[in-house]
Amino acid sequence: MFFKSFFDENLAQMSYMVGCQKTGEAIIIDPARDLTPYFDTAKKEGFSITKAAETHIHADFLSGARELANREEVTLYLSNEGEDDWKYQYIDELDHQLVHDQDHFYVGNVRFDVMHTPGHTPESISFLLTDEGGGSGVPMGIFTGDFVFVGDVGRPDLLEKAAGAEGTASSGAKQMFQSLKRFKVLPDYVQVWPGHGAGSACGKSLGAVPVSTVGYEKINNWALQYDTEDKFTEELLEGQPEPPKYFAMMKKLNKEGPALLNSAETETKSIRLSQSEEYKNEQSIMIDTRSSGEFSQGHLEGTINIPFNKSFANWAGWIVEYDQQIALIAEENQVNEVKKALQSIGLDNVAGYIPAQEVEKQSGLESYRNIKPKDLEAEYRDHDDYIVVDVRNQSEWDEGHMEGVYHIMLGKLKDSLDQIPSNKTPIVHCHSGSRSAIAASILQANGYKDVLNLEGGFAAWKEIEQPVKS
């Protein structure tokens, strides 16, 4: 048997390839939209990808299942569990098999047994793998998707918070408790191959280790320590982070069928700097992907700074509207990777890019200032002309915050500008200064030209022993 995991650090998403070396067949579990890594691996190892399977209808990334089935002779194995509202709607045109609890199928001589494991979503399923071709009669591992992570379990509140399915958070938590009962009776040696690692918003305390075992999770995973449903559901629902805005669109697109990528389009066109004005309207957005330091020192007016790093796709999903045309400011050698990151969450409308070096050559660029915590206390806090805006998450705010400041989580800032008086100068901060730099660009693009960013954020503020309110 062949086994390989793939990790997309932009989404903290795990997918897997399993192949039968005797027959040359392979399956992809929870394929991402960028299929290149799977094809490259299959070619290198001598496999044909003949099947793909999904653990559930994903909310945090755009699935590559439809793309794969349209490009290759691939059979999709998809859940037929749960309510009618959460059934796949695009599969009639494709070779597929709908599966239920206790069904099984083979990839060559490798067996996959289906377990219905609702909780994160009603249709969620897991796959137990047994390498019968290698002579085993017991399962080696389980692909849990967003059911069980290393150190955590999937959150049950996304359908309610992101998709508007009222009342599903509580019922999902109860389903999760029952699903975990089935998980606990699996042999301790069974490996756990989750759908996400640390950094995903599909749980609240995911571990960074990519693989675990049932036995280890039974001892160390907080969610497997509860014997009563009420206490478990209360703890599971408590303190879940805000679901990114784009999650609702991902659910919709993955259910109805993601758009197929244009395989003929290999490069993104370059835009002349003189054309930048064409993208300064409500139907467009210009994203500057340079570092916050470079952006603060000089940028085109009206541009939004989302640095290209591991958080790029998440914040783009919060800030960019799906009907907006996107223009990028980026290093030329990063443009295609930036575009892939946007496509991974369905932001496909990239019109082109302006090379970063072209912007840096310009004169008369806009800028904003970073101030230190000691300056905030000495010069700005007691002046009526300034207001402090904390853009951290709700859980961070609840743990401690400055007194007398506004709290608007970064992802909601663009839609909450009416809460910030236009006659005040905002001073923005987060925990360390990274998110507040994005916030500063949003405010400046929307008319708050003198915005200030607190360097080092709330962490630096606490270091100089300033008062904190909880």
GROMACS .gro file of C-alpha atoms in nm:
model
  470
    1MET     CA    1   0.000   0.000   0.000
    2PHE     CA    2   0.112   0.355  -0.076
    3PHE     CA    3   0.022   0.645   0.155
    4LYS     CA    4   0.099   1.016   0.128
    5SER     CA    5  -0.044   1.321   0.302
    6PHE     CA    6  -0.061   1.673   0.156
    7PHE     CA    7  -0.076   1.987   0.369
    8ASP     CA    8  -0.193   2.328   0.246
    9GLU     CA    9  -0.046   2.568   0.501
   10ASN     CA   10  -0.262   2.855   0.373
   11LEU     CA   11  -0.574   2.670   0.491
   12ALA     CA   12  -0.418   2.427   0.741
   13GLN     CA   13  -0.592   2.161   0.530
   14MET     CA   14  -0.492   1.797   0.500
   15SER     CA   15  -0.566   1.569   0.206
   16TYR     CA   16  -0.440   1.221   0.134
   17MET     CA   17  -0.348   0.980  -0.144
   18VAL     CA   18  -0.375   0.605  -0.089
   19GLY     CA   19  -0.262   0.365  -0.360
   20CYS     CA   20  -0.266  -0.009  -0.414
   21GLN     CA   21   0.076  -0.102  -0.547
   22LYS     CA   22  -0.051  -0.432  -0.685
   23THR     CA   23  -0.316  -0.278  -0.912
   24GLY     CA   24  -0.175   0.073  -0.963
   25GLU     CA   25  -0.498   0.243  -0.852
   26ALA     CA   26  -0.511   0.541  -0.616
   27ILE     CA   27  -0.772   0.745  -0.430
   28ILE     CA   28  -0.762   1.103  -0.303
   29ILE     CA   29  -0.933   1.178   0.028
   30ASP     CA   30  -1.074   1.533   0.060
   31PRO     CA   31  -0.898   1.674  -0.249
   32ALA     CA   32  -0.807   2.041  -0.254
   33ARG     CA   33  -0.884   2.248  -0.561
   34ASP     CA   34  -0.524   2.258  -0.681
   35LEU     CA   35  -0.482   1.908  -0.822
   36THR     CA   36  -0.120   1.947  -0.931
   37PRO     CA   37   0.038   1.781  -0.623
   38TYR     CA   38  -0.178   1.471  -0.667
   39PHE     CA   39  -0.102   1.432  -1.037
   40ASP     CA   40   0.269   1.490  -0.978
   41THR     CA   41   0.277   1.224  -0.706
   42ALA     CA   42   0.072   0.977  -0.911
   43LYS     CA   43   0.307   1.018  -1.207
   44LYS     CA   44   0.617   0.980  -0.991
   45GLU     CA   45   0.487   0.669  -0.813
   46GLY     CA   46   0.323   0.505  -1.112
   47PHE     CA   47  -0.043   0.530  -1.007
   48SER     CA   48  -0.366   0.613  -1.186
   49ILE     CA   49  -0.608   0.818  -0.978
   50THR     CA   50  -0.935   0.630  -1.015
   51LYS     CA   51  -1.134   0.740  -0.709
   52ALA     CA   52  -1.185   1.034  -0.476
   53ALA     CA   53  -1.380   1.060  -0.152
   54GLU     CA   54  -1.501   1.340   0.071
   55THR     CA   55  -1.571   1.327   0.442
   56HIS     CA   56  -1.832   1.605   0.423
   57ILE     CA   57  -1.939   1.920   0.240
   58HIS     CA   58  -1.653   2.152   0.333
   59ALA     CA   59  -1.693   2.507   0.462
   60ASP     CA   60  -1.334   2.625   0.472
   61PHE     CA   61  -1.196   2.550   0.127
   62LEU     CA   62  -1.321   2.481  -0.222
   63SER     CA   63  -1.318   2.110  -0.294
   64GLY     CA   64  -1.130   1.965  -0.592
   65ALA     CA   65  -1.362   1.664  -0.619
   66ARG     CA   66  -1.570   1.797  -0.908
   67GLU     CA   67  -1.262   1.924  -1.090
   68LEU     CA   68  -1.092   1.585  -1.053
   69ALA     CA   69  -1.395   1.389  -1.173
   70ASN     CA   70  -1.431   1.614  -1.478
   71ARG     CA   71  -1.066   1.589  -1.577
   72GLU     CA   72  -1.010   1.217  -1.517
   73GLU     CA   73  -1.214   0.894  -1.514
   74VAL     CA   74  -1.262   0.917  -1.141
   75THR     CA   75  -1.547   0.778  -0.931
   76LEU     CA   76  -1.654   1.000  -0.640
   77TYR     CA   77  -1.755   0.845  -0.306
   78LEU     CA   78  -1.977   1.094  -0.126
   79SER     CA   79  -2.201   1.092   0.179
   80ASN     CA   80  -2.573   1.029   0.147
   81GLU     CA   81  -2.629   1.075   0.520
   82GLY     CA   82  -2.798   1.369   0.689
   83GLU     CA   83  -3.092   1.586   0.591
   84ASP     CA   84  -3.198   1.673   0.236
   85ASP     CA   85  -3.068   2.029   0.276
   86TRP     CA   86  -2.711   1.899   0.278
   87LYS     CA   87  -2.695   1.671  -0.022
   88TYR     CA   88  -2.455   1.714  -0.314
   89GLN     CA   89  -2.636   1.878  -0.606
   90TYR     CA   90  -2.383   1.854  -0.889
   91ILE     CA   91  -2.309   1.482  -0.908
   92ASP     CA   92  -2.566   1.358  -1.161
   93GLU     CA   93  -2.326   1.446  -1.443
   94LEU     CA   94  -2.038   1.252  -1.282
   95ASP     CA   95  -1.947   0.894  -1.202
   96HIS     CA   96  -2.027   0.865  -0.832
   97GLN     CA   97  -2.141   0.639  -0.552
   98LEU     CA   98  -2.338   0.768  -0.255
   99VAL     CA   99  -2.241   0.590   0.064
  100HIS     CA  100  -2.398   0.527   0.403
  101ASP     CA  101  -2.287   0.407   0.743
  102GLN     CA  102  -2.136   0.055   0.728
  103ASP     CA  103  -2.089   0.062   0.351
  104HIS     CA  104  -1.748  -0.028   0.216
  105PHE     CA  105  -1.553   0.001  -0.109
  106TYR     CA  106  -1.210  -0.091  -0.242
  107VAL     CA  107  -0.921   0.082  -0.414
  108GLY     CA  108  -0.736  -0.215  -0.553
  109ASN     CA  109  -0.689  -0.437  -0.249
  110VAL     CA  110  -0.724  -0.158   0.007
  111ARG     CA  111  -1.057  -0.159   0.189
  112PHE     CA  112  -1.244   0.152   0.308
  113ASP     CA  113  -1.530   0.117   0.561
  114VAL     CA  114  -1.771   0.406   0.602
  115MET     CA  115  -1.866   0.539   0.945
  116HIS     CA  116  -2.137   0.804   0.977
  117THR     CA  117  -1.989   1.051   1.225
  118PRO     CA  118  -2.223   1.353   1.245
  119GLY     CA  119  -2.159   1.648   1.470
  120HIS     CA  120  -1.949   1.889   1.272
  121THR     CA  121  -2.208   1.850   0.995
  122PRO     CA  122  -2.506   1.613   0.962
  123GLU     CA  123  -2.362   1.434   0.658
  124SER     CA  124  -2.010   1.388   0.799
  125ILE     CA  125  -1.854   1.046   0.741
  126SER     CA  126  -1.516   0.891   0.824
  127PHE     CA  127  -1.326   0.618   0.641
  128LEU     CA  128  -1.156   0.324   0.815
  129LEU     CA  129  -0.868   0.189   0.606
  130THR     CA  130  -0.765  -0.178   0.607
  131ASP     CA  131  -0.470  -0.290   0.393
  132GLU     CA  132  -0.605  -0.628   0.287
  133GLY     CA  133  -0.357  -0.639   0.002
  134GLY     CA  134  -0.079  -0.631   0.260
  135GLY     CA  135  -0.238  -0.921   0.445
  136SER     CA  136  -0.408  -0.728   0.725
  137GLY     CA  137  -0.750  -0.807   0.863
  138VAL     CA  138  -0.763  -0.513   1.104
  139PRO     CA  139  -0.786  -0.139   1.030
  140MET     CA  140  -0.468   0.064   1.009
  141GLY     CA  141  -0.621   0.409   1.042
  142ILE     CA  142  -0.922   0.635   1.004
  143PHE     CA  143  -0.968   0.944   0.788
  144THR     CA  144  -1.172   1.164   1.020
  145GLY     CA  145  -1.212   1.481   0.815
  146ASP     CA  146  -1.346   1.746   1.054
  147PHE     CA  147  -1.476   1.491   1.306
  148VAL     CA  148  -1.171   1.428   1.525
  149PHE     CA  149  -0.855   1.637   1.509
  150VAL     CA  150  -0.532   1.598   1.702
  151GLY     CA  151  -0.634   1.741   2.039
  152ASP     CA  152  -0.978   1.863   1.937
  153VAL     CA  153  -1.302   1.782   1.755
  154GLY     CA  154  -1.494   1.962   1.482
  155ARG     CA  155  -1.708   2.257   1.577
  156PRO     CA  156  -2.084   2.200   1.542
  157ASP     CA  157  -2.185   2.566   1.511
  158LEU     CA  158  -2.080   2.644   1.152
  159LEU     CA  159  -2.412   2.556   0.988
  160GLU     CA  160  -2.588   2.795   1.224
  161LYS     CA  161  -2.333   3.079   1.227
  162ALA     CA  162  -2.209   3.061   0.869
  163ALA     CA  163  -2.498   2.906   0.676
  164GLY     CA  164  -2.792   3.035   0.884
  165ALA     CA  165  -2.931   2.692   0.977
  166GLU     CA  166  -3.092   2.794   1.305
  167GLY     CA  167  -3.075   2.551   1.597
  168THR     CA  168  -2.817   2.321   1.439
  169ALA     CA  169  -2.533   2.413   1.678
  170SER     CA  170  -2.697   2.247   1.977
  171SER     CA  171  -2.819   1.942   1.785
  172GLY     CA  172  -2.477   1.907   1.621
  173ALA     CA  173  -2.303   1.910   1.959
  174LYS     CA  174  -2.528   1.627   2.077
  175GLN     CA  175  -2.460   1.430   1.760
  176MET     CA  176  -2.087   1.482   1.813
  177PHE     CA  177  -2.112   1.329   2.162
  178GLN     CA  178  -2.276   1.018   2.019
  179SER     CA  179  -2.025   0.994   1.733
  180LEU     CA  180  -1.736   1.009   1.979
  181LYS     CA  181  -1.881   0.709   2.161
  182ARG     CA  182  -1.828   0.507   1.843
  183PHE     CA  183  -1.479   0.650   1.799
  184LYS     CA  184  -1.379   0.545   2.151
  185VAL     CA  185  -1.446   0.177   2.085
  186LEU     CA  186  -1.203   0.163   1.793
  187PRO     CA  187  -0.875  -0.015   1.872
  188ASP     CA  188  -0.616   0.208   2.037
  189TYR     CA  189  -0.359   0.134   1.766
  190VAL     CA  190  -0.574   0.282   1.486
  191GLN     CA  191  -0.405   0.590   1.342
  192VAL     CA  192  -0.604   0.915   1.314
  193TRP     CA  193  -0.563   1.111   0.990
  194PRO     CA  194  -0.752   1.441   1.035
  195GLY     CA  195  -0.868   1.696   0.781
  196HIS     CA  196  -0.696   1.992   0.944
  197GLY     CA  197  -0.412   2.100   1.167
  198ALA     CA  198  -0.339   2.402   1.383
  199GLY     CA  199  -0.454   2.725   1.221
  200SER     CA  200  -0.789   2.600   1.094
  201ALA     CA  201  -1.109   2.770   1.209
  202CYS     CA  202  -1.293   2.436   1.206
  203GLY     CA  203  -1.208   2.382   1.574
  204LYS     CA  204  -1.086   2.588   1.867
  205SER     CA  205  -0.770   2.411   1.984
  206LEU     CA  206  -0.631   2.196   1.702
  207GLY     CA  207  -0.286   2.050   1.751
  208ALA     CA  208   0.002   2.104   1.509
  209VAL     CA  209   0.103   1.735   1.499
  210PRO     CA  210  -0.033   1.591   1.171
  211VAL     CA  211  -0.124   1.239   1.288
  212SER     CA  212  -0.231   1.065   1.609
  213THR     CA  213  -0.390   0.741   1.727
  214VAL     CA  214  -0.726   0.658   1.878
  215GLY     CA  215  -0.555   0.558   2.203
  216TYR     CA  216  -0.360   0.880   2.229
  217GLU     CA  217  -0.668   1.092   2.166
  218LYS     CA  218  -0.868   0.898   2.426
  219ILE     CA  219  -0.609   1.001   2.684
  220ASN     CA  220  -0.521   1.353   2.570
  221ASN     CA  221  -0.806   1.502   2.366
  222TRP     CA  222  -1.022   1.720   2.593
  223ALA     CA  223  -1.338   1.627   2.405
  224LEU     CA  224  -1.302   1.257   2.483
  225GLN     CA  225  -1.291   1.309   2.861
  226TYR     CA  226  -1.664   1.374   2.909
  227ASP     CA  227  -1.911   1.107   3.014
  228THR     CA  228  -2.223   1.326   3.017
  229GLU     CA  229  -2.376   1.486   2.712
  230ASP     CA  230  -2.480   1.815   2.878
  231LYS     CA  231  -2.135   1.906   3.006
  232PHE     CA  232  -1.975   1.803   2.679
  233THR     CA  233  -2.209   2.011   2.462
  234GLU     CA  234  -2.167   2.314   2.687
  235GLU     CA  235  -1.787   2.296   2.664
  236LEU     CA  236  -1.789   2.226   2.290
  237LEU     CA  237  -2.002   2.530   2.210
  238GLU     CA  238  -1.817   2.761   2.450
  239GLY     CA  239  -1.547   2.986   2.305
  240GLN     CA  240  -1.569   2.885   1.941
  241PRO     CA  241  -1.400   3.151   1.722
  242GLU     CA  242  -1.586   3.364   1.472
  243PRO     CA  243  -1.633   3.162   1.151
  244PRO     CA  244  -1.474   3.343   0.856
  245LYS     CA  245  -1.722   3.523   0.636
  246TYR     CA  246  -1.637   3.314   0.331
  247PHE     CA  247  -1.740   2.987   0.502
  248ALA     CA  248  -2.103   3.039   0.400
  249MET     CA  249  -2.002   3.070   0.035
  250MET     CA  250  -1.780   2.760   0.056
  251LYS     CA  251  -2.071   2.554   0.189
  252LYS     CA  252  -2.293   2.677  -0.094
  253LEU     CA  253  -2.037   2.621  -0.370
  254ASN     CA  254  -1.926   2.280  -0.247
  255LYS     CA  255  -2.287   2.167  -0.228
  256GLU     CA  256  -2.394   2.307  -0.565
  257GLY     CA  257  -2.066   2.234  -0.743
  258PRO     CA  258  -1.751   2.449  -0.761
  259ALA     CA  259  -1.677   2.621  -1.090
  260LEU     CA  260  -1.431   2.436  -1.311
  261LEU     CA  261  -1.097   2.609  -1.355
  262ASN     CA  262  -0.983   2.711  -1.701
  263SER     CA  263  -0.692   2.474  -1.756
  264ALA     CA  264  -0.578   2.679  -2.055
  265GLU     CA  265  -0.517   2.984  -1.838
  266THR     CA  266  -0.165   2.942  -1.710
  267GLU     CA  267  -0.055   3.298  -1.637
  268THR     CA  268  -0.206   3.611  -1.490
  269LYS     CA  269  -0.170   3.919  -1.708
  270SER     CA  270   0.032   4.220  -1.601
  271ILE     CA  271  -0.155   4.548  -1.550
  272ARG     CA  272   0.008   4.882  -1.621
  273LEU     CA  273   0.029   5.115  -1.324
  274SER     CA  274  -0.168   5.372  -1.521
  275GLN     CA  275  -0.460   5.127  -1.527
  276SER     CA  276  -0.488   5.108  -1.147
  277GLU     CA  277  -0.765   5.369  -1.139
  278GLU     CA  278  -0.988   5.125  -1.326
  279TYR     CA  279  -0.999   4.904  -1.016
  280LYS     CA  280  -1.099   5.171  -0.766
  281ASN     CA  281  -1.474   5.117  -0.758
  282GLU     CA  282  -1.729   4.909  -0.568
  283GLN     CA  283  -1.706   4.627  -0.822
  284SER     CA  284  -1.330   4.591  -0.781
  285ILE     CA  285  -1.066   4.559  -0.513
  286MET     CA  286  -0.689   4.604  -0.533
  287ILE     CA  287  -0.495   4.385  -0.291
  288ASP     CA  288  -0.136   4.474  -0.207
  289THR     CA  289   0.034   4.152  -0.097
  290ARG     CA  290   0.359   4.309   0.025
  291SER     CA  291   0.459   4.304   0.391
  292SER     CA  292   0.288   4.547   0.626
  293GLY     CA  293   0.617   4.732   0.675
  294GLU     CA  294   0.659   4.793   0.303
  295PHE     CA  295   0.294   4.889   0.265
  296SER     CA  296   0.294   5.137   0.555
  297GLN     CA  297   0.590   5.322   0.404
  298GLY     CA  298   0.424   5.374   0.068
  299HIS     CA  299   0.127   5.237  -0.126
  300LEU     CA  300  -0.127   5.329  -0.391
  301GLU     CA  301  -0.429   5.511  -0.253
  302GLY     CA  302  -0.733   5.287  -0.201
  303THR     CA  303  -0.544   4.958  -0.188
  304ILE     CA  304  -0.598   4.694   0.082
  305ASN     CA  305  -0.293   4.531   0.238
  306ILE     CA  306  -0.320   4.153   0.288
  307PRO     CA  307   0.038   4.026   0.315
  308PHE     CA  308   0.100   3.700   0.134
  309ASN     CA  309   0.164   3.458   0.417
  310LYS     CA  310  -0.014   3.165   0.582
  311SER     CA  311  -0.309   3.387   0.679
  312PHE     CA  312  -0.359   3.536   0.333
  313ALA     CA  313  -0.647   3.315   0.215
  314ASN     CA  314  -0.833   3.353   0.544
  315TRP     CA  315  -0.827   3.733   0.543
  316ALA     CA  316  -0.898   3.754   0.172
  317GLY     CA  317  -1.209   3.544   0.240
  318TRP     CA  318  -1.319   3.786   0.509
  319ILE     CA  319  -1.254   4.103   0.309
  320VAL     CA  320  -1.309   4.034  -0.062
  321GLU     CA  321  -1.662   4.003  -0.201
  322TYR     CA  322  -1.722   3.713  -0.440
  323ASP     CA  323  -1.858   3.940  -0.714
  324GLN     CA  324  -1.560   4.175  -0.702
  325GLN     CA  325  -1.289   4.189  -0.967
  326ILE     CA  326  -0.948   4.148  -0.806
  327ALA     CA  327  -0.628   4.327  -0.902
  328LEU     CA  328  -0.307   4.229  -0.724
  329ILE     CA  329   0.011   4.408  -0.631
  330ALA     CA  330   0.267   4.133  -0.587
  331GLU     CA  331   0.618   4.014  -0.658
  332GLU     CA  332   0.620   3.862  -1.004
  333ASN     CA  333   0.754   3.529  -0.880
  334GLN     CA  334   0.464   3.502  -0.631
  335VAL     CA  335   0.170   3.594  -0.853
  336ASN     CA  336   0.067   3.241  -0.948
  337GLU     CA  337   0.090   3.122  -0.586
  338VAL     CA  338  -0.122   3.417  -0.471
  339LYS     CA  339  -0.376   3.333  -0.739
  340LYS     CA  340  -0.385   2.967  -0.629
  341ALA     CA  341  -0.446   3.076  -0.270
  342LEU     CA  342  -0.742   3.287  -0.383
  343GLN     CA  343  -0.879   3.007  -0.601
  344SER     CA  344  -0.858   2.767  -0.308
  345ILE     CA  345  -1.152   2.954  -0.155
  346GLY     CA  346  -1.329   3.030  -0.483
  347LEU     CA  347  -1.205   3.385  -0.543
  348ASP     CA  348  -1.144   3.326  -0.912
  349ASN     CA  349  -1.198   3.672  -1.058
  350VAL     CA  350  -0.834   3.786  -1.070
  351ALA     CA  351  -0.803   4.045  -1.346
  352GLY     CA  352  -0.426   4.081  -1.330
  353TYR     CA  353  -0.137   4.218  -1.129
  354ILE     CA  354   0.093   4.517  -1.097
  355PRO     CA  355   0.453   4.420  -1.015
  356ALA     CA  356   0.540   4.533  -0.663
  357GLN     CA  357   0.860   4.702  -0.780
  358GLU     CA  358   0.660   4.928  -1.011
  359VAL     CA  359   0.463   5.061  -0.715
  360GLU     CA  360   0.776   5.113  -0.506
  361LYS     CA  361   0.925   5.336  -0.777
  362GLN     CA  362   0.635   5.580  -0.763
  363SER     CA  363   0.641   5.917  -0.590
  364GLY     CA  364   0.352   6.064  -0.394
  365LEU     CA  365   0.246   5.735  -0.242
  366GLU     CA  366   0.013   5.719   0.058
  367SER     CA  367   0.150   5.598   0.394
  368TYR     CA  368   0.050   5.556   0.759
  369ARG     CA  369   0.239   5.575   1.087
  370ASN     CA  370   0.311   5.307   1.345
  371ILE     CA  371   0.327   5.423   1.705
  372LYS     CA  372   0.470   5.256   2.013
  373PRO     CA  373   0.266   5.171   2.324
  374LYS     CA  374   0.445   5.436   2.532
  375ASP     CA  375   0.346   5.698   2.273
  376LEU     CA  376  -0.015   5.580   2.282
  377GLU     CA  377  -0.035   5.638   2.655
  378ALA     CA  378   0.163   5.962   2.659
  379GLU     CA  379   0.027   6.141   2.353
  380TYR     CA  380  -0.303   6.003   2.229
  381ARG     CA  381  -0.518   5.824   2.486
  382ASP     CA  382  -0.654   6.135   2.656
  383HIS     CA  383  -0.718   6.336   2.340
  384ASP     CA  384  -1.075   6.357   2.211
  385ASP     CA  385  -0.953   6.360   1.853
  386TYR     CA  386  -0.844   5.994   1.874
  387ILE     CA  387  -1.019   5.663   1.934
  388VAL     CA  388  -0.858   5.323   1.987
  389VAL     CA  389  -1.002   5.027   1.792
  390ASP     CA  390  -0.922   4.672   1.904
  391VAL     CA  391  -0.956   4.435   1.605
  392ARG     CA  392  -0.883   4.107   1.787
  393ASN     CA  393  -1.123   3.814   1.812
  394GLN     CA  394  -1.399   3.806   2.072
  395SER     CA  395  -1.221   3.544   2.283
  396GLU     CA  396  -0.907   3.760   2.298
  397TRP     CA  397  -1.112   4.063   2.397
  398ASP     CA  398  -1.287   3.867   2.672
  399GLU     CA  399  -0.952   3.762   2.820
  400GLY     CA  400  -0.841   4.122   2.858
  401HIS     CA  401  -0.850   4.459   2.681
  402MET     CA  402  -0.775   4.827   2.720
  403GLU     CA  403  -1.039   5.031   2.895
  404GLY     CA  404  -1.256   5.268   2.695
  405VAL     CA  405  -1.175   5.134   2.348
  406TYR     CA  406  -1.387   5.018   2.057
  407HIS     CA  407  -1.394   4.647   1.973
  408ILE     CA  408  -1.454   4.552   1.608
  409MET     CA  409  -1.307   4.218   1.498
  410LEU     CA  410  -1.092   4.263   1.185
  411GLY     CA  411  -1.309   4.048   0.961
  412LYS     CA  412  -1.612   4.264   1.042
  413LEU     CA  413  -1.439   4.602   1.017
  414LYS     CA  414  -1.520   4.670   0.651
  415ASP     CA  415  -1.892   4.632   0.724
  416SER     CA  416  -1.879   4.825   1.054
  417LEU     CA  417  -1.725   5.157   0.951
  418ASP     CA  418  -2.037   5.341   1.064
  419GLN     CA  419  -1.933   5.261   1.422
  420ILE     CA  420  -1.618   5.473   1.390
  421PRO     CA  421  -1.683   5.849   1.400
  422SER     CA  422  -1.560   6.016   1.084
  423ASN     CA  423  -1.427   6.313   1.282
  424LYS     CA  424  -1.194   6.094   1.490
  425THR     CA  425  -0.853   5.951   1.410
  426PRO     CA  426  -0.850   5.575   1.470
  427ILE     CA  427  -0.559   5.401   1.640
  428VAL     CA  428  -0.586   5.029   1.562
  429HIS     CA  429  -0.434   4.736   1.744
  430CYS     CA  430  -0.450   4.357   1.756
  431HIS     CA  431  -0.233   4.117   1.957
  432SER     CA  432   0.100   4.169   1.782
  433GLY     CA  433   0.042   4.422   1.504
  434SER     CA  434  -0.019   4.196   1.202
  435ARG     CA  435  -0.398   4.210   1.186
  436SER     CA  436  -0.411   4.577   1.281
  437ALA     CA  437  -0.190   4.654   0.980
  438ILE     CA  438  -0.461   4.507   0.757
  439ALA     CA  439  -0.717   4.709   0.953
  440ALA     CA  440  -0.516   5.028   0.899
  441SER     CA  441  -0.524   4.972   0.522
  442ILE     CA  442  -0.901   4.915   0.526
  443LEU     CA  443  -0.961   5.233   0.725
  444GLN     CA  444  -0.727   5.440   0.513
  445ALA     CA  445  -0.889   5.314   0.192
  446ASN     CA  446  -1.223   5.425   0.336
  447GLY     CA  447  -1.126   5.780   0.418
  448TYR     CA  448  -0.954   5.761   0.759
  449LYS     CA  449  -0.634   5.901   0.614
  450ASP     CA  450  -0.450   5.970   0.941
  451VAL     CA  451  -0.502   5.623   1.089
  452LEU     CA  452  -0.230   5.502   1.328
  453ASN     CA  453  -0.122   5.143   1.394
  454LEU     CA  454  -0.005   5.031   1.739
  455GLU     CA  455   0.330   4.863   1.688
  456GLY     CA  456   0.354   4.533   1.877
  457GLY     CA  457  -0.018   4.545   1.960
  458PHE     CA  458  -0.179   4.445   2.286
  459ALA     CA  459   0.115   4.220   2.377
  460ALA     CA  460   0.351   4.518   2.369
  461TRP     CA  461   0.099   4.725   2.563
  462LYS     CA  462   0.096   4.470   2.846
  463GLU     CA  463   0.475   4.453   2.846
  464ILE     CA  464   0.495   4.814   2.964
  465GLU     CA  465   0.251   4.723   3.243
  466GLN     CA  466  -0.044   4.928   3.125
  467PRO     CA  467  -0.388   4.862   3.281
  468VAL     CA  468  -0.598   4.578   3.138
  469LYS     CA  469  -0.970   4.529   3.185
  470SER     CA  470  -1.139   4.187   3.168
   0.00000   0.00000   0.00000
